[in-house]
Amino acid sequence: MYKTKAYSAASPTSSLIPTTITRRDPTEHDIQIEILFCGICHSDLHQARNEWSGAMPTVYPCIPGHEIVGRVLQAGTAVKTFKAGDLAAVGCMVDSDRTCTDCLDGLEQFCKNVTLTYNFPDKHLGGVTYGGYSDSIVVDERFVLRIPANINLAGAAPLLCAGITTYSPMRHWGVTKGKKVGVVGLGGLGHMAVKFAHALGAHVVIFTTSANKKEDALRLGANEVVISRNSDEMKKHAGSFDFILDAVSADHDINAYIELLRRDGTITLVGAPEKPLAVAAFGLLFGRRSLSGSPIGGIPETQEMLDFCGKHNITADVEVIPIQKVNEAYDRLLKSDVKYRFSIDMASLRSE
């Protein structure tokens, strides 16, 4: 075991502060990674403040962070895919049972025994896993990903969650050239969805309540921008979409978007509203439309996504901050005061 620097929350109401944590020594199948950048996901804030206490209660101290980009410090003797000095990445998962049908299908995100990157039981050291708001991390090679050398590392970090969360459903539901794709909400997830849909060749329409986001939506790759509060603008698109990705976590009228789907169209939720959405059955029945949900992707698909980003030079739009500003970033996140993700420069932790 070895000690490493980190930032942790001690309680639901406390700020994140510097601390020292214990990591396991790498085994023959492990990779030790020096963390260069770690993205801030909204779920980091939820877990640090124990806002998912019903489904996923937080164990303190909590070290968040599951959008990790770094450089290999050392690789175990049995590791064949990485060597010291390589760029590497870690997303939302660090282990699974590897034997169930989901794992064998490369869909580890659905494994009943998945181990998430933080706040999940740690089978090696006891307690819970600690995330990427730290100087280094040790992960089994099967859950370590390759980062294309040509993309910006700070912008690559959010790909490990925001990126795969939006890429995976588009691949699953067949977003390709010639499809008409809607994206509801232009935030951390939505801006990645626009970039992916555009790169996949779709005709992309952004739905937003903010008229001042139109210019940015077009810059990101949208072909059209619809102000969702304008009923006339919405009606113009009735029955025309092959696929809609709904990235909104606030309460909203899902039926207005269901009506925009063509026959056999699908709307997929990647946002998670606190209250259940009211769904009118007839909107689905007429047109054989589907309402679905999607989390992150599995390890093979996440690697596919990263390779796709390398080919198309796609990264998240980020504001890079030092770790010392993480609490300020959390406050700004609540106000949607970031375009479009925060990425922590972890060199700032090593300078303390």
Coordinates of C-alpha atoms in Angstrom, one line a residue:
M1 CA 0.0 0.0 0.0
Y2 CA 1.1 3.6 -0.5
K3 CA -0.1 7.0 0.4
T4 CA -1.3 9.7 -2.1
K5 CA -2.8 13.1 -2.0
A6 CA -6.5 13.7 -2.6
Y7 CA -9.5 16.0 -2.0
S8 CA -12.4 14.6 0.0
A9 CA -15.7 15.5 1.5
A10 CA -16.1 14.5 5.2
S11 CA -19.9 15.0 5.3
P12 CA -22.9 16.0 3.2
T13 CA -22.5 19.6 4.2
S14 CA -18.7 20.0 4.3
S15 CA -16.4 21.4 1.6
L16 CA -13.9 19.2 -0.2
I17 CA -10.5 19.6 1.5
P18 CA -7.0 18.2 1.0
T19 CA -6.4 14.8 2.5
T20 CA -4.2 11.7 2.2
I21 CA -5.5 8.3 1.2
T22 CA -4.2 4.8 0.8
R23 CA -4.0 3.0 -2.5
R24 CA -3.1 -0.6 -3.1
D25 CA 0.2 -1.6 -4.6
P26 CA -0.2 -2.7 -8.2
T27 CA -0.6 -6.5 -8.7
E28 CA 0.6 -8.3 -11.8
H29 CA -2.6 -7.3 -13.7
D30 CA -2.8 -3.7 -12.4
I31 CA -1.9 -0.4 -13.8
Q32 CA -0.8 2.6 -11.6
I33 CA -1.8 5.9 -13.3
E34 CA -0.6 9.4 -12.4
I35 CA -3.8 11.5 -12.9
L36 CA -3.3 14.5 -15.1
F37 CA -6.9 15.7 -15.5
C38 CA -10.2 14.7 -13.8
G39 CA -13.6 16.0 -15.0
I40 CA -16.3 17.1 -12.7
C41 CA -19.6 15.3 -13.3
H42 CA -22.9 16.4 -11.7
S43 CA -23.0 13.0 -10.0
D44 CA -19.8 14.0 -8.1
L45 CA -21.8 16.7 -6.5
H46 CA -24.8 14.5 -5.8
Q47 CA -22.6 11.9 -4.1
A48 CA -20.4 14.3 -2.2
R49 CA -23.6 15.8 -0.7
N50 CA -25.4 12.4 -0.2
E51 CA -28.3 13.4 -2.5
W52 CA -28.7 9.8 -3.7
S53 CA -29.0 8.5 -0.1
G54 CA -32.0 6.3 -1.0
A55 CA -30.4 4.3 -3.9
M56 CA -26.6 4.9 -3.3
P57 CA -25.8 6.3 0.2
T58 CA -22.5 8.1 0.4
V59 CA -19.8 6.6 2.6
Y60 CA -17.4 9.3 4.0
P61 CA -14.7 10.3 3.5
C62 CA -15.8 10.5 -0.2
I63 CA -13.3 11.2 -3.0
P64 CA -15.3 11.7 -6.2
G65 CA -14.1 11.6 -9.8
H66 CA -14.8 9.1 -12.6
E67 CA -13.5 11.1 -15.6
I68 CA -9.9 10.3 -15.3
V69 CA -7.1 10.9 -17.8
G70 CA -3.5 10.2 -16.9
R71 CA -0.1 8.7 -17.6
V72 CA 1.0 5.1 -16.7
L73 CA 3.5 5.1 -13.9
Q74 CA 3.9 1.4 -13.8
A75 CA 2.3 -1.7 -15.2
G76 CA 2.1 -5.1 -13.6
T77 CA 4.2 -8.0 -14.9
A78 CA 1.2 -9.6 -16.7
V79 CA -0.1 -6.4 -18.3
K80 CA 0.3 -6.5 -22.1
T81 CA -1.7 -3.5 -23.2
F82 CA 0.1 -0.6 -21.4
K83 CA 3.6 0.3 -20.4
A84 CA 5.1 3.1 -18.3
G85 CA 4.7 6.5 -20.0
D86 CA 1.5 5.6 -22.0
L87 CA -1.5 7.8 -21.8
A88 CA -4.4 6.1 -20.1
A89 CA -8.0 6.7 -19.0
V90 CA -10.4 5.4 -16.4
G91 CA -14.2 6.0 -16.4
C92 CA -17.1 5.1 -14.2
M93 CA -16.1 1.5 -13.5
V94 CA -13.0 -0.2 -12.2
D95 CA -14.2 -3.8 -11.9
S96 CA -17.0 -6.3 -12.5
D97 CA -17.6 -10.0 -12.0
R98 CA -16.4 -10.7 -15.6
T99 CA -18.5 -13.9 -15.7
C100 CA -22.1 -12.8 -16.1
T101 CA -23.9 -12.5 -19.5
D102 CA -23.6 -8.7 -19.4
C103 CA -19.8 -8.8 -18.9
L104 CA -19.3 -11.5 -21.6
D105 CA -21.3 -9.2 -23.9
G106 CA -19.0 -6.3 -23.2
L107 CA -21.8 -4.5 -21.3
E108 CA -20.1 -4.3 -17.9
Q109 CA -22.2 -1.3 -17.0
F110 CA -25.2 -3.7 -16.4
C111 CA -23.3 -6.2 -14.3
K112 CA -25.0 -6.8 -11.0
N113 CA -21.5 -6.9 -9.4
V114 CA -19.9 -3.9 -11.0
T115 CA -17.5 -1.8 -9.0
L116 CA -17.8 1.9 -9.6
T117 CA -14.8 4.1 -9.5
Y118 CA -15.8 5.7 -6.2
N119 CA -18.1 5.1 -3.2
F120 CA -18.4 1.4 -3.9
P121 CA -17.1 -1.5 -1.8
D122 CA -13.4 -2.0 -2.3
K123 CA -12.6 -5.7 -2.4
H124 CA -8.8 -5.0 -2.2
L125 CA -8.6 -2.6 0.8
G126 CA -12.0 -2.8 2.4
G127 CA -14.1 0.4 2.8
V128 CA -15.0 2.0 -0.4
T129 CA -13.3 2.9 -3.7
Y130 CA -11.8 6.4 -4.0
G131 CA -12.0 8.4 -7.2
G132 CA -10.0 10.7 -9.4
Y133 CA -9.7 13.8 -7.3
S134 CA -6.4 12.4 -6.3
D135 CA -2.8 12.2 -7.4
S136 CA -2.8 8.6 -8.7
I137 CA -5.0 5.5 -9.0
V138 CA -4.5 1.8 -9.4
V139 CA -6.9 -0.1 -11.7
D140 CA -7.0 -3.5 -13.3
E141 CA -5.9 -3.3 -16.9
R142 CA -9.3 -4.6 -18.2
F143 CA -10.8 -1.3 -17.0
V144 CA -8.1 1.0 -18.3
L145 CA -8.6 2.7 -21.7
R146 CA -6.3 4.1 -24.3
I147 CA -6.4 7.8 -25.1
P148 CA -5.7 8.9 -28.7
A149 CA -2.5 10.9 -28.7
N150 CA -3.9 13.7 -30.9
I151 CA -6.7 15.0 -28.6
N152 CA -6.5 17.6 -25.8
L153 CA -6.2 15.8 -22.5
A154 CA -8.2 18.3 -20.4
G155 CA -11.1 18.1 -22.9
A156 CA -10.7 14.3 -23.1
A157 CA -11.5 13.7 -19.4
P158 CA -15.3 14.3 -19.6
L159 CA -15.5 11.8 -22.5
L160 CA -15.2 9.1 -19.8
C161 CA -18.7 9.9 -18.6
A162 CA -20.5 12.7 -20.5
G163 CA -19.0 11.4 -23.8
I164 CA -19.9 7.7 -23.5
T165 CA -23.3 8.5 -21.9
T166 CA -24.3 10.3 -25.1
Y167 CA -22.4 8.2 -27.6
S168 CA -23.7 4.8 -26.4
P169 CA -27.4 5.4 -27.1
M170 CA -26.7 6.9 -30.5
R171 CA -24.8 3.8 -31.5
H172 CA -27.4 1.5 -30.1
W173 CA -30.3 3.1 -31.8
G174 CA -28.5 3.5 -35.1
V175 CA -27.8 7.2 -35.5
T176 CA -26.1 7.4 -38.9
K177 CA -25.9 9.7 -42.0
G178 CA -29.3 10.8 -43.2
K179 CA -31.1 10.4 -39.8
K180 CA -32.8 13.3 -38.1
V181 CA -31.7 13.6 -34.5
G182 CA -32.9 15.9 -31.7
V183 CA -31.0 16.8 -28.6
V184 CA -33.0 18.2 -25.7
G185 CA -30.9 20.5 -23.5
L186 CA -27.5 22.1 -24.3
G187 CA -25.4 21.4 -21.2
G188 CA -22.6 19.0 -20.3
L189 CA -24.3 16.0 -21.9
G190 CA -26.2 17.9 -24.6
H191 CA -23.1 19.6 -26.1
M192 CA -21.4 16.2 -26.4
A193 CA -24.5 14.7 -28.1
V194 CA -24.5 17.5 -30.7
K195 CA -20.9 16.8 -31.5
F196 CA -21.4 13.1 -31.8
A197 CA -24.6 13.3 -33.9
H198 CA -23.0 15.8 -36.2
A199 CA -19.9 13.6 -36.6
L200 CA -22.1 10.5 -37.3
G201 CA -23.7 12.4 -40.2
A202 CA -27.1 13.1 -38.8
H203 CA -29.2 16.3 -39.3
V204 CA -29.1 17.7 -35.8
V205 CA -31.7 19.8 -34.0
I206 CA -31.2 21.3 -30.6
F207 CA -34.1 22.0 -28.3
T208 CA -33.5 24.6 -25.7
T209 CA -35.4 27.1 -23.6
S210 CA -32.7 29.7 -23.9
A211 CA -32.6 31.7 -27.2
N212 CA -29.1 32.9 -26.3
K213 CA -27.7 29.4 -26.8
K214 CA -28.5 29.4 -30.5
E215 CA -25.1 30.6 -31.7
D216 CA -23.2 28.2 -29.6
A217 CA -25.5 25.3 -30.7
L218 CA -24.7 26.0 -34.3
R219 CA -21.0 26.3 -33.5
L220 CA -21.0 22.8 -31.9
G221 CA -22.6 21.3 -35.0
A222 CA -26.4 21.7 -34.8
N223 CA -28.2 22.3 -38.1
E224 CA -31.2 23.9 -36.4
V225 CA -32.1 25.3 -33.0
V226 CA -35.7 25.2 -31.7
I227 CA -36.9 27.2 -28.7
S228 CA -38.9 24.6 -27.0
R229 CA -41.3 27.1 -25.3
N230 CA -42.4 28.2 -28.8
S231 CA -45.3 25.8 -29.7
D232 CA -45.3 26.9 -33.4
E233 CA -41.6 26.0 -33.7
M234 CA -42.2 22.6 -32.1
K235 CA -45.2 21.8 -34.3
K236 CA -43.1 22.4 -37.4
H237 CA -41.1 19.3 -36.5
A238 CA -44.1 17.0 -35.5
G239 CA -43.6 13.4 -36.6
S240 CA -40.2 13.9 -38.2
F241 CA -37.4 12.6 -35.8
D242 CA -35.8 9.2 -36.0
F243 CA -34.1 9.7 -32.6
I244 CA -34.2 12.2 -29.8
L245 CA -31.7 12.2 -26.9
D246 CA -33.2 13.9 -23.8
A247 CA -30.4 15.2 -21.6
V248 CA -32.6 17.3 -19.2
S249 CA -32.5 16.5 -15.5
A250 CA -35.2 19.0 -14.5
D251 CA -38.9 18.3 -14.7
H252 CA -40.3 18.8 -18.2
D253 CA -43.0 17.7 -20.6
I254 CA -41.7 14.5 -22.2
N255 CA -44.9 14.2 -24.3
A256 CA -44.1 17.3 -26.3
Y257 CA -41.0 15.5 -27.6
I258 CA -42.6 12.1 -28.1
E259 CA -45.0 13.8 -30.5
L260 CA -42.0 14.8 -32.6
L261 CA -41.0 11.3 -33.3
R262 CA -41.7 9.6 -36.7
R263 CA -43.1 6.1 -36.8
D264 CA -40.8 3.7 -34.9
G265 CA -38.8 6.6 -33.6
T266 CA -37.1 6.5 -30.2
I267 CA -36.6 9.1 -27.5
T268 CA -33.9 8.1 -25.0
L269 CA -33.4 9.6 -21.5
V270 CA -29.9 10.2 -20.3
G271 CA -30.9 12.9 -17.9
A272 CA -32.4 11.8 -14.6
P273 CA -35.3 14.1 -13.4
E274 CA -35.9 13.9 -9.7
K275 CA -39.6 13.3 -10.1
P276 CA -41.2 10.7 -12.4
L277 CA -42.2 12.0 -15.8
A278 CA -45.8 11.8 -16.8
V279 CA -46.1 9.8 -20.1
A280 CA -49.3 9.8 -22.2
A281 CA -49.7 6.3 -23.5
F282 CA -51.3 7.3 -26.8
G283 CA -48.3 9.3 -27.8
L284 CA -46.4 6.0 -27.8
L285 CA -49.1 3.8 -29.2
F286 CA -49.8 5.9 -32.3
G287 CA -46.7 5.6 -34.4
R288 CA -45.2 2.6 -32.5
R289 CA -42.8 5.1 -30.8
S290 CA -40.5 4.1 -28.0
L291 CA -39.3 5.7 -24.8
S292 CA -36.0 4.3 -23.4
G293 CA -33.2 5.1 -21.1
S294 CA -29.4 4.5 -21.3
P295 CA -26.5 4.8 -18.8
I296 CA -22.8 4.7 -19.7
G297 CA -21.4 2.1 -22.2
G298 CA -19.3 -0.9 -21.6
I299 CA -15.5 -1.0 -21.8
P300 CA -15.3 -2.0 -25.5
E301 CA -17.8 0.7 -26.5
T302 CA -16.0 3.3 -24.4
Q303 CA -12.8 2.5 -26.2
E304 CA -14.7 2.7 -29.6
M305 CA -15.9 6.1 -28.5
L306 CA -12.4 7.3 -27.6
D307 CA -11.1 6.1 -30.9
F308 CA -14.0 7.9 -32.7
C309 CA -13.1 11.1 -30.9
G310 CA -9.5 10.7 -32.0
K311 CA -10.5 10.2 -35.6
H312 CA -12.9 13.2 -35.6
N313 CA -10.9 15.4 -33.1
I314 CA -13.8 15.5 -30.6
T315 CA -13.4 16.6 -27.0
A316 CA -15.6 18.3 -24.5
D317 CA -15.7 22.1 -24.2
V318 CA -14.1 22.6 -20.8
E319 CA -13.0 25.2 -18.3
V320 CA -9.8 24.0 -16.7
I321 CA -9.5 24.7 -13.0
P322 CA -7.1 23.9 -10.2
I323 CA -8.3 21.5 -7.5
Q324 CA -8.3 24.3 -5.0
K325 CA -11.4 25.8 -6.8
V326 CA -13.4 22.6 -6.7
N327 CA -15.9 23.9 -4.2
E328 CA -16.4 27.0 -6.2
A329 CA -17.0 24.8 -9.3
Y330 CA -19.6 22.8 -7.4
D331 CA -21.5 26.0 -6.6
R332 CA -21.3 27.2 -10.2
L333 CA -22.4 23.8 -11.4
L334 CA -25.7 24.2 -9.5
K335 CA -26.2 27.5 -11.4
S336 CA -25.3 25.9 -14.8
D337 CA -22.4 28.4 -14.9
V338 CA -20.0 26.5 -17.0
K339 CA -19.5 25.9 -20.8
Y340 CA -19.8 23.0 -20.7
R341 CA -17.7 20.9 -18.2
F342 CA -15.1 21.6 -15.6
S343 CA -11.8 19.7 -15.9
I344 CA -9.4 19.7 -12.9
D345 CA -5.7 20.1 -13.7
M346 CA -4.3 17.7 -11.1
A347 CA -0.9 19.2 -11.3
S348 CA -2.4 21.7 -8.9
L349 CA -2.8 19.0 -6.3
R350 CA 0.9 18.0 -6.6
S351 CA 1.9 21.6 -6.1
E352 CA 0.3 21.8 -2.6

